[in-house]
PDB file of C-alpha atoms in Angstrom:
ATOM      1  CA  GLU G 676      12.345  -1.967  11.075  1.00 97.00           C
ATOM      2  CA  VAL G 677       8.569  -1.343  12.592  1.00 98.00           C
ATOM      3  CA  VAL G 678       6.511  -3.704  13.273  1.00 98.00           C
ATOM      4  CA  LEU G 679       2.671  -3.730  13.243  1.00 98.00           C
ATOM      5  CA  THR G 680       0.479  -5.872  15.217  1.00 98.00           C
ATOM      6  CA  GLN G 681      -3.328  -5.345  14.067  1.00 98.00           C
ATOM      7  CA  SER G 682      -6.137  -7.519  16.266  1.00 96.00           C
ATOM      8  CA  PRO G 683      -7.938  -8.331  16.150  1.00 97.00           C
ATOM      9  CA  ALA G 684      -7.466 -10.947  13.036  1.00 98.00           C
ATOM     10  CA  THR G 685     -11.094 -10.856  12.771  1.00 98.00           C
ATOM     11  CA  LEU G 686     -14.094  -9.115  13.817  1.00 97.00           C
ATOM     12  CA  SER G 687     -17.696  -9.940  13.521  1.00 96.00           C
ATOM     13  CA  VAL G 688     -19.828  -7.392  13.561  1.00 96.00           C
ATOM     14  CA  SER G 689     -24.140  -6.789  13.456  1.00 96.00           C
ATOM     15  CA  PRO G 690     -25.287  -4.158  11.044  1.00 96.00           C
ATOM     16  CA  GLY G 691     -25.527  -0.910  12.663  1.00 97.00           C
ATOM     17  CA  ASN G 692     -22.851  -1.415  15.339  1.00 97.00           C
ATOM     18  CA  SER G 693     -19.545  -0.384  15.430  1.00 97.00           C
ATOM     19  CA  ALA G 694     -16.184  -2.175  15.337  1.00 97.00           C
ATOM     20  CA  THR G 695     -12.905  -0.878  16.772  1.00 98.00           C
ATOM     21  CA  LEU G 696      -9.637  -1.861  14.852  1.00 98.00           C
ATOM     22  CA  SER G 697      -6.207  -2.040  16.901  1.00 98.00           C
ATOM     23  CA  CYS G 698      -3.195  -1.399  15.343  1.00 98.00           C
ATOM     24  CA  THR G 699      -0.291  -1.496  17.620  1.00 98.00           C
ATOM     25  CA  ALA G 700       3.431  -0.399  16.528  1.00 98.00           C
ATOM     26  CA  SER G 701       6.770  -2.255  17.988  1.00 98.00           C
ATOM     27  CA  GLN G 702       7.922   1.481  18.732  1.00 98.00           C
ATOM     28  CA  SER G 703       6.963   5.237  18.480  1.00 98.00           C
ATOM     29  CA  VAL G 704       5.655   6.409  14.639  1.00 98.00           C
ATOM     30  CA  SER G 705       4.371   9.725  15.864  1.00 98.00           C
ATOM     31  CA  THR G 706       1.239   9.845  14.218  1.00 98.00           C
ATOM     32  CA  LYS G 707       2.573   8.776  10.976  1.00 98.00           C
ATOM     33  CA  LEU G 708       0.171   5.862  10.685  1.00 98.00           C
ATOM     34  CA  ALA G 709      -2.774   5.213   7.595  1.00 98.00           C
ATOM     35  CA  TRP G 710      -5.662   3.181   7.065  1.00 98.00           C
ATOM     36  CA  TYR G 711      -6.506   1.216   3.922  1.00 98.00           C
ATOM     37  CA  GLN G 712      -9.761  -0.856   3.232  1.00 98.00           C
ATOM     38  CA  GLN G 713      -9.353  -3.704   0.709  1.00 98.00           C
ATOM     39  CA  LYS G 714     -11.911  -5.644  -0.520  1.00 98.00           C
ATOM     40  CA  PRO G 715     -11.828  -9.195  -2.365  1.00 95.00           C
ATOM     41  CA  GLY G 716     -10.638  -8.750  -5.999  1.00 95.00           C
ATOM     42  CA  GLN G 717      -9.932  -4.621  -5.302  1.00 97.00           C
ATOM     43  CA  SER G 718      -6.965  -3.252  -5.303  1.00 98.00           C
ATOM     44  CA  PRO G 719      -6.286  -1.178  -1.561  1.00 98.00           C
ATOM     45  CA  ARG G 720      -8.074   2.433  -0.559  1.00 98.00           C
ATOM     46  CA  LEU G 721      -6.808   5.027   1.464  1.00 98.00           C
ATOM     47  CA  LEU G 722      -9.049   5.266   4.501  1.00 98.00           C
ATOM     48  CA  ILE G 723      -6.825   7.773   7.219  1.00 98.00           C
ATOM     49  CA  TYR G 724      -3.397   9.535   6.797  1.00 98.00           C
ATOM     50  CA  ASP G 725      -1.851  11.112   9.637  1.00 98.00           C
ATOM     51  CA  ALA G 726      -3.886   8.573  12.388  1.00 98.00           C
ATOM     52  CA  SER G 727      -6.671  10.677  11.787  1.00 98.00           C
ATOM     53  CA  THR G 728      -7.138  12.617   8.803  1.00 98.00           C
ATOM     54  CA  ARG G 729      -9.994  10.844   6.692  1.00 98.00           C
ATOM     55  CA  ALA G 730      -9.112  10.746   3.060  1.00 97.00           C
ATOM     56  CA  SER G 731     -11.067  12.595   0.697  1.00 95.00           C
ATOM     57  CA  GLY G 732     -14.839  11.809   0.112  1.00 95.00           C
ATOM     58  CA  LEU G 733     -14.485   9.229   3.041  1.00 97.00           C
ATOM     59  CA  SER G 734     -17.290   9.057   5.009  1.00 96.00           C
ATOM     60  CA  VAL G 735     -17.459  10.382   8.749  1.00 97.00           C
ATOM     61  CA  ARG G 736     -18.066   6.890   9.688  1.00 98.00           C
ATOM     62  CA  PHE G 737     -14.393   6.237   9.732  1.00 98.00           C
ATOM     63  CA  ASN G 738     -12.310   7.518  12.350  1.00 98.00           C
ATOM     64  CA  GLY G 739      -9.288   6.990  13.490  1.00 98.00           C
ATOM     65  CA  ASN G 740      -7.046   7.777  16.311  1.00 98.00           C
ATOM     66  CA  GLY G 741      -3.788   7.496  18.608  1.00 98.00           C
ATOM     67  CA  SER G 742      -0.697   7.841  18.828  1.00 98.00           C
ATOM     68  CA  GLY G 743       3.067   6.779  19.520  1.00 98.00           C
ATOM     69  CA  THR G 744       2.141   3.098  19.395  1.00 98.00           C
ATOM     70  CA  GLU G 745      -1.071   2.539  19.791  1.00 98.00           C
ATOM     71  CA  PHE G 746      -3.963   3.111  17.516  1.00 98.00           C
ATOM     72  CA  THR G 747      -7.541   2.434  16.609  1.00 98.00           C
ATOM     73  CA  LEU G 748     -10.117   2.510  13.620  1.00 98.00           C
ATOM     74  CA  ILE G 749     -13.687   3.051  14.132  1.00 98.00           C
ATOM     75  CA  ILE G 750     -16.156   2.145  11.819  1.00 98.00           C
ATOM     76  CA  SER G 751     -19.545   3.152  13.091  1.00 97.00           C
ATOM     77  CA  SER G 752     -23.278   2.481  12.064  1.00 97.00           C
ATOM     78  CA  LEU G 753     -21.558  -0.894  10.111  1.00 97.00           C
ATOM     79  CA  GLN G 754     -23.022  -1.430   6.758  1.00 96.00           C
ATOM     80  CA  SER G 755     -22.895  -4.299   4.585  1.00 95.00           C
ATOM     81  CA  GLU G 756     -19.983  -2.385   2.213  1.00 96.00           C
ATOM     82  CA  ASP G 757     -17.487  -2.121   5.230  1.00 97.00           C
ATOM     83  CA  SER G 758     -16.517  -5.909   4.638  1.00 97.00           C
ATOM     84  CA  ALA G 759     -13.283  -5.939   3.739  1.00 98.00           C
ATOM     85  CA  LEU G 760      -9.864  -6.003   5.535  1.00 98.00           C
ATOM     86  CA  TYR G 761      -8.420  -3.374   7.061  1.00 98.00           C
ATOM     87  CA  TYR G 762      -4.581  -2.696   7.172  1.00 98.00           C
ATOM     88  CA  CYS G 763      -2.131   0.393   8.600  1.00 98.00           C
ATOM     89  CA  GLN G 764       0.930   1.404   7.456  1.00 98.00           C
ATOM     90  CA  GLN G 765       3.423   3.298   9.276  1.00 98.00           C
ATOM     91  CA  TYR G 766       5.798   6.503   7.634  1.00 98.00           C
ATOM     92  CA  TYR G 767       7.473   7.495  10.238  1.00 97.00           C
ATOM     93  CA  MET G 768      10.729   5.345  10.471  1.00 97.00           C
ATOM     94  CA  TRP G 769      11.300   4.287   6.629  1.00 96.00           C
ATOM     95  CA  PRO G 770      12.811   2.376   4.661  1.00 96.00           C
ATOM     96  CA  PRO G 771      11.239   0.187   4.850  1.00 98.00           C
ATOM     97  CA  LEU G 772       7.539   1.327   4.893  1.00 98.00           C
ATOM     98  CA  THR G 773       5.921  -1.650   6.687  1.00 98.00           C
ATOM     99  CA  PHE G 774       2.290  -2.544   7.402  1.00 98.00           C
ATOM    100  CA  GLY G 775      -0.005  -4.340   9.777  1.00 98.00           C
ATOM    101  CA  GLY G 776      -0.950  -7.907   8.974  1.00 98.00           C
ATOM    102  CA  GLY G 777      -4.826  -7.132   8.702  1.00 98.00           C
ATOM    103  CA  THR G 778      -7.968  -7.016  10.362  1.00 98.00           C
ATOM    104  CA  LYS G 779     -10.886  -8.927   8.576  1.00 98.00           C
ATOM    105  CA  VAL G 780     -14.273  -7.378   9.541  1.00 98.00           C
ATOM    106  CA  GLU G 781     -17.449  -9.845   8.572  1.00 97.00           C
ATOM    107  CA  ILE G 782     -21.249  -8.075   8.995  1.00 94.00           C
ATOM    108  CA  LYS G 783     -22.772 -10.487  10.770  1.00 91.00           C
TER     109      LYS G 783
ATOM    110  CA  GLU Y 124      -9.878  10.565 -15.067  1.00 94.00           C
ATOM    111  CA  VAL Y 125      -6.885  10.138 -12.546  1.00 96.00           C
ATOM    112  CA  GLN Y 126      -5.504   6.680 -12.685  1.00 97.00           C
ATOM    113  CA  LEU Y 127      -3.408   4.305 -12.664  1.00 98.00           C
ATOM    114  CA  VAL Y 128      -2.853   1.052 -14.792  1.00 98.00           C
ATOM    115  CA  GLU Y 129       0.102  -1.536 -14.334  1.00 98.00           C
ATOM    116  CA  SER Y 130       0.841  -3.977 -16.833  1.00 98.00           C
ATOM    117  CA  GLY Y 131       3.565  -6.427 -17.750  1.00 98.00           C
ATOM    118  CA  GLY Y 132       2.650  -9.025 -14.992  1.00 98.00           C
ATOM    119  CA  ARG Y 133       3.195 -12.539 -16.408  1.00 97.00           C
ATOM    120  CA  LEU Y 134       4.405 -16.714 -15.674  1.00 98.00           C
ATOM    121  CA  VAL Y 135       8.261 -16.123 -15.253  1.00 98.00           C
ATOM    122  CA  GLN Y 136      10.888 -18.903 -14.987  1.00 98.00           C
ATOM    123  CA  PRO Y 137      12.899 -18.607 -11.295  1.00 98.00           C
ATOM    124  CA  GLY Y 138      16.123 -16.790 -12.114  1.00 98.00           C
ATOM    125  CA  GLY Y 139      14.140 -14.733 -15.000  1.00 98.00           C
ATOM    126  CA  SER Y 140      13.831 -10.731 -15.424  1.00 98.00           C
ATOM    127  CA  LEU Y 141      10.422  -8.872 -15.940  1.00 98.00           C
ATOM    128  CA  ARG Y 142       9.284  -5.199 -15.938  1.00 98.00           C
ATOM    129  CA  LEU Y 143       6.155  -4.113 -14.454  1.00 98.00           C
ATOM    130  CA  SER Y 144       4.579  -0.742 -16.217  1.00 98.00           C
ATOM    131  CA  CYS Y 145       2.748   1.795 -14.840  1.00 98.00           C
ATOM    132  CA  ALA Y 146       1.004   4.692 -16.813  1.00 98.00           C
ATOM    133  CA  ALA Y 147      -0.064   7.896 -14.797  1.00 97.00           C
ATOM    134  CA  SER Y 148      -3.191   9.464 -15.855  1.00 97.00           C
ATOM    135  CA  GLY Y 149      -4.849  12.471 -15.036  1.00 96.00           C
ATOM    136  CA  PHE Y 150      -1.850  13.887 -13.763  1.00 95.00           C
ATOM    137  CA  THR Y 151       1.570  13.801 -14.211  1.00 94.00           C
ATOM    138  CA  ILE Y 152       4.576  11.865 -11.963  1.00 93.00           C
ATOM    139  CA  ASP Y 153       7.776  14.357 -12.508  1.00 90.00           C
ATOM    140  CA  ASP Y 154       6.268  15.989  -9.156  1.00 87.00           C
ATOM    141  CA  LYS Y 155       4.829  13.426  -7.148  1.00 92.00           C
ATOM    142  CA  TYR Y 156       6.166  10.392  -5.400  1.00 95.00           C
ATOM    143  CA  MET Y 157       5.451   7.429  -6.517  1.00 96.00           C
ATOM    144  CA  THR Y 158       5.554   3.490  -5.072  1.00 98.00           C
ATOM    145  CA  TRP Y 159       5.843  -0.606  -5.674  1.00 98.00           C
ATOM    146  CA  VAL Y 160       3.425  -2.246  -3.425  1.00 98.00           C
ATOM    147  CA  ARG Y 161       3.225  -6.445  -3.634  1.00 98.00           C
ATOM    148  CA  GLN Y 162       0.659  -8.638  -2.109  1.00 98.00           C
ATOM    149  CA  ALA Y 163       0.891 -12.539  -2.372  1.00 98.00           C
ATOM    150  CA  PRO Y 164      -1.652 -14.767  -2.863  1.00 97.00           C
ATOM    151  CA  GLY Y 165      -3.636 -14.698   0.474  1.00 96.00           C
ATOM    152  CA  LYS Y 166      -1.160 -12.672   2.132  1.00 97.00           C
ATOM    153  CA  GLY Y 167      -0.693  -8.995   2.858  1.00 98.00           C
ATOM    154  CA  LEU Y 168       0.669  -6.020   1.674  1.00 98.00           C
ATOM    155  CA  GLU Y 169       4.631  -5.887   1.355  1.00 98.00           C
ATOM    156  CA  TRP Y 170       6.118  -2.739   0.787  1.00 98.00           C
ATOM    157  CA  VAL Y 171       8.371  -3.222  -2.325  1.00 98.00           C
ATOM    158  CA  SER Y 172      10.079   0.226  -3.801  1.00 98.00           C
ATOM    159  CA  LEU Y 173       9.592   4.218  -4.252  1.00 97.00           C
ATOM    160  CA  PHE Y 174      11.177   6.896  -5.926  1.00 94.00           C
ATOM    161  CA  TYR Y 175      11.018   9.816  -3.568  1.00 90.00           C
ATOM    162  CA  SER Y 176      12.365  13.456  -3.822  1.00 79.00           C
ATOM    163  CA  GLY Y 177      15.858  14.223  -5.214  1.00 75.00           C
ATOM    164  CA  HIS Y 178      14.926  11.329  -7.598  1.00 83.00           C
ATOM    165  CA  SER Y 179      16.087   9.164  -4.625  1.00 92.00           C
ATOM    166  CA  LYS Y 180      15.313   5.173  -4.601  1.00 96.00           C
ATOM    167  CA  TYR Y 181      14.832   3.078  -1.575  1.00 97.00           C
ATOM    168  CA  TYR Y 182      14.175  -0.491  -1.603  1.00 98.00           C
ATOM    169  CA  SER Y 183      13.042  -3.568   0.672  1.00 98.00           C
ATOM    170  CA  ASP Y 184      16.028  -5.483   1.881  1.00 98.00           C
ATOM    171  CA  SER Y 185      13.984  -8.378  -0.183  1.00 98.00           C
ATOM    172  CA  VAL Y 186      14.437  -6.897  -3.274  1.00 98.00           C
ATOM    173  CA  LYS Y 187      17.287  -4.593  -2.921  1.00 98.00           C
ATOM    174  CA  GLY Y 188      20.491  -5.159  -6.007  1.00 98.00           C
ATOM    175  CA  ARG Y 189      17.385  -7.180  -8.213  1.00 98.00           C
ATOM    176  CA  PHE Y 190      14.777  -4.690  -8.643  1.00 98.00           C
ATOM    177  CA  THR Y 191      14.997  -1.593  -9.951  1.00 97.00           C
ATOM    178  CA  ILE Y 192      12.796   1.320  -9.902  1.00 97.00           C
ATOM    179  CA  SER Y 193      13.073   4.028 -12.617  1.00 95.00           C
ATOM    180  CA  ARG Y 194      10.335   6.140 -14.677  1.00 94.00           C
ATOM    181  CA  ASP Y 195       9.972   8.188 -17.692  1.00 94.00           C
ATOM    182  CA  THR Y 196       8.386  11.134 -17.293  1.00 92.00           C
ATOM    183  CA  SER Y 197       7.994  11.737 -20.864  1.00 94.00           C
ATOM    184  CA  GLU Y 198       5.913   8.839 -21.342  1.00 96.00           C
ATOM    185  CA  ASN Y 199       4.083   9.620 -17.678  1.00 96.00           C
ATOM    186  CA  THR Y 200       4.772   5.858 -16.912  1.00 97.00           C
ATOM    187  CA  LEU Y 201       6.816   4.188 -13.846  1.00 97.00           C
ATOM    188  CA  TYR Y 202       8.749   0.946 -13.774  1.00 97.00           C
ATOM    189  CA  LEU Y 203       9.574  -1.783 -12.047  1.00 98.00           C
ATOM    190  CA  GLN Y 204      12.474  -3.850 -13.557  1.00 98.00           C
ATOM    191  CA  MET Y 205      12.555  -7.093 -11.660  1.00 98.00           C
ATOM    192  CA  ASN Y 206      16.284  -9.073 -11.956  1.00 98.00           C
ATOM    193  CA  SER Y 207      16.644 -12.712 -10.754  1.00 98.00           C
ATOM    194  CA  LEU Y 208      12.993 -13.283  -9.701  1.00 98.00           C
ATOM    195  CA  ARG Y 209      12.556 -16.125  -7.357  1.00 98.00           C
ATOM    196  CA  ALA Y 210       9.036 -17.873  -6.104  1.00 98.00           C
ATOM    197  CA  GLU Y 211       8.624 -15.784  -3.300  1.00 98.00           C
ATOM    198  CA  ASP Y 212       8.508 -12.630  -6.101  1.00 98.00           C
ATOM    199  CA  THR Y 213       4.931 -14.496  -6.686  1.00 98.00           C
ATOM    200  CA  ALA Y 214       2.413 -11.386  -5.833  1.00 98.00           C
ATOM    201  CA  VAL Y 215       0.244  -8.987  -7.405  1.00 98.00           C
ATOM    202  CA  TYR Y 216       2.295  -6.065  -7.731  1.00 98.00           C
ATOM    203  CA  TYR Y 217       0.221  -2.401  -7.284  1.00 98.00           C
ATOM    204  CA  CYS Y 218       2.046   1.075  -8.126  1.00 98.00           C
ATOM    205  CA  ALA Y 219       0.319   3.791  -6.343  1.00 98.00           C
ATOM    206  CA  LYS Y 220       0.656   7.686  -5.487  1.00 97.00           C
ATOM    207  CA  VAL Y 221       2.228   9.216  -2.589  1.00 96.00           C
ATOM    208  CA  ILE Y 222      -0.671  11.060  -1.009  1.00 95.00           C
ATOM    209  CA  MET Y 223       2.514  14.600  -0.390  1.00 89.00           C
ATOM    210  CA  GLY Y 224       5.410  15.049   0.970  1.00 85.00           C
ATOM    211  CA  ALA Y 225       6.471  13.760   4.171  1.00 88.00           C
ATOM    212  CA  THR Y 226       3.067  12.008   4.191  1.00 93.00           C
ATOM    213  CA  VAL Y 227       3.947   8.665   2.529  1.00 95.00           C
ATOM    214  CA  ALA Y 228       0.310   7.134   2.391  1.00 97.00           C
ATOM    215  CA  PHE Y 229      -1.193   6.121  -1.144  1.00 98.00           C
ATOM    216  CA  ASP Y 230      -4.125   7.915  -2.087  1.00 97.00           C
ATOM    217  CA  LEU Y 231      -4.079   6.149  -5.570  1.00 98.00           C
ATOM    218  CA  TRP Y 232      -3.530   2.834  -6.266  1.00 98.00           C
ATOM    219  CA  GLY Y 233      -3.547   0.728  -9.689  1.00 98.00           C
ATOM    220  CA  GLN Y 234      -5.446  -2.370 -10.485  1.00 98.00           C
ATOM    221  CA  GLY Y 235      -2.428  -4.488  -9.932  1.00 98.00           C
ATOM    222  CA  THR Y 236      -0.784  -7.119 -12.412  1.00 98.00           C
ATOM    223  CA  MET Y 237      -0.392 -10.319 -11.233  1.00 98.00           C
ATOM    224  CA  VAL Y 238       3.526 -12.184 -11.892  1.00 98.00           C
ATOM    225  CA  THR Y 239       4.130 -15.812 -10.978  1.00 98.00           C
ATOM    226  CA  VAL Y 240       7.624 -16.634 -10.542  1.00 98.00           C
ATOM    227  CA  SER Y 241       7.506 -20.883 -11.540  1.00 97.00           C
ATOM    228  CA  SER Y 242       9.209 -23.618 -13.444  1.00 96.00           C
TER     229      SER Y 242
END
């Protein structure tokens, strides 16, 4: 099973600054990685797939990169609406499909 | 409107059974791959089951042998039959649509339905 480790657990960022979220895989997942955003009381929302492809309609403030075992989601010009939990998910080696434990982004 | 609506979640005793439904609208599920993902209270996301190419079905080890995924294309609905329920199955259950083929990421999610397993 591919284990995804997300860091940091919590990230506190001032509005207008950038947030960098990391996802590390226990083995290579090529670029078969997705990122999701989940706000309190809401369903997850797909942000990025294939490590760097933005989902339809997604703001260009969200950028994903990486391959192999190291991945990054960068949110630029942070806004209050970006306060949420963010999860990575791999689909290279499955079953099982696996998610990371999540990073909580807080706006200062 | 393209959407997924789950239903069927409720309080059930340990050892009991439950069937969850996920009604799709705005698209047909017969040419889509569909999945169930759950989230225990205050916890992260956990993949449960996938209905994939050629009617292949996949399950996490934690539910294999107890849960069954199925679909009714005439009703445009995905199901999850849950048997021998345990306290650790307590979670919000989401259905979701796979974005495309081998890209097994999920681009459309339902609002979720809560399953509570407790005596």
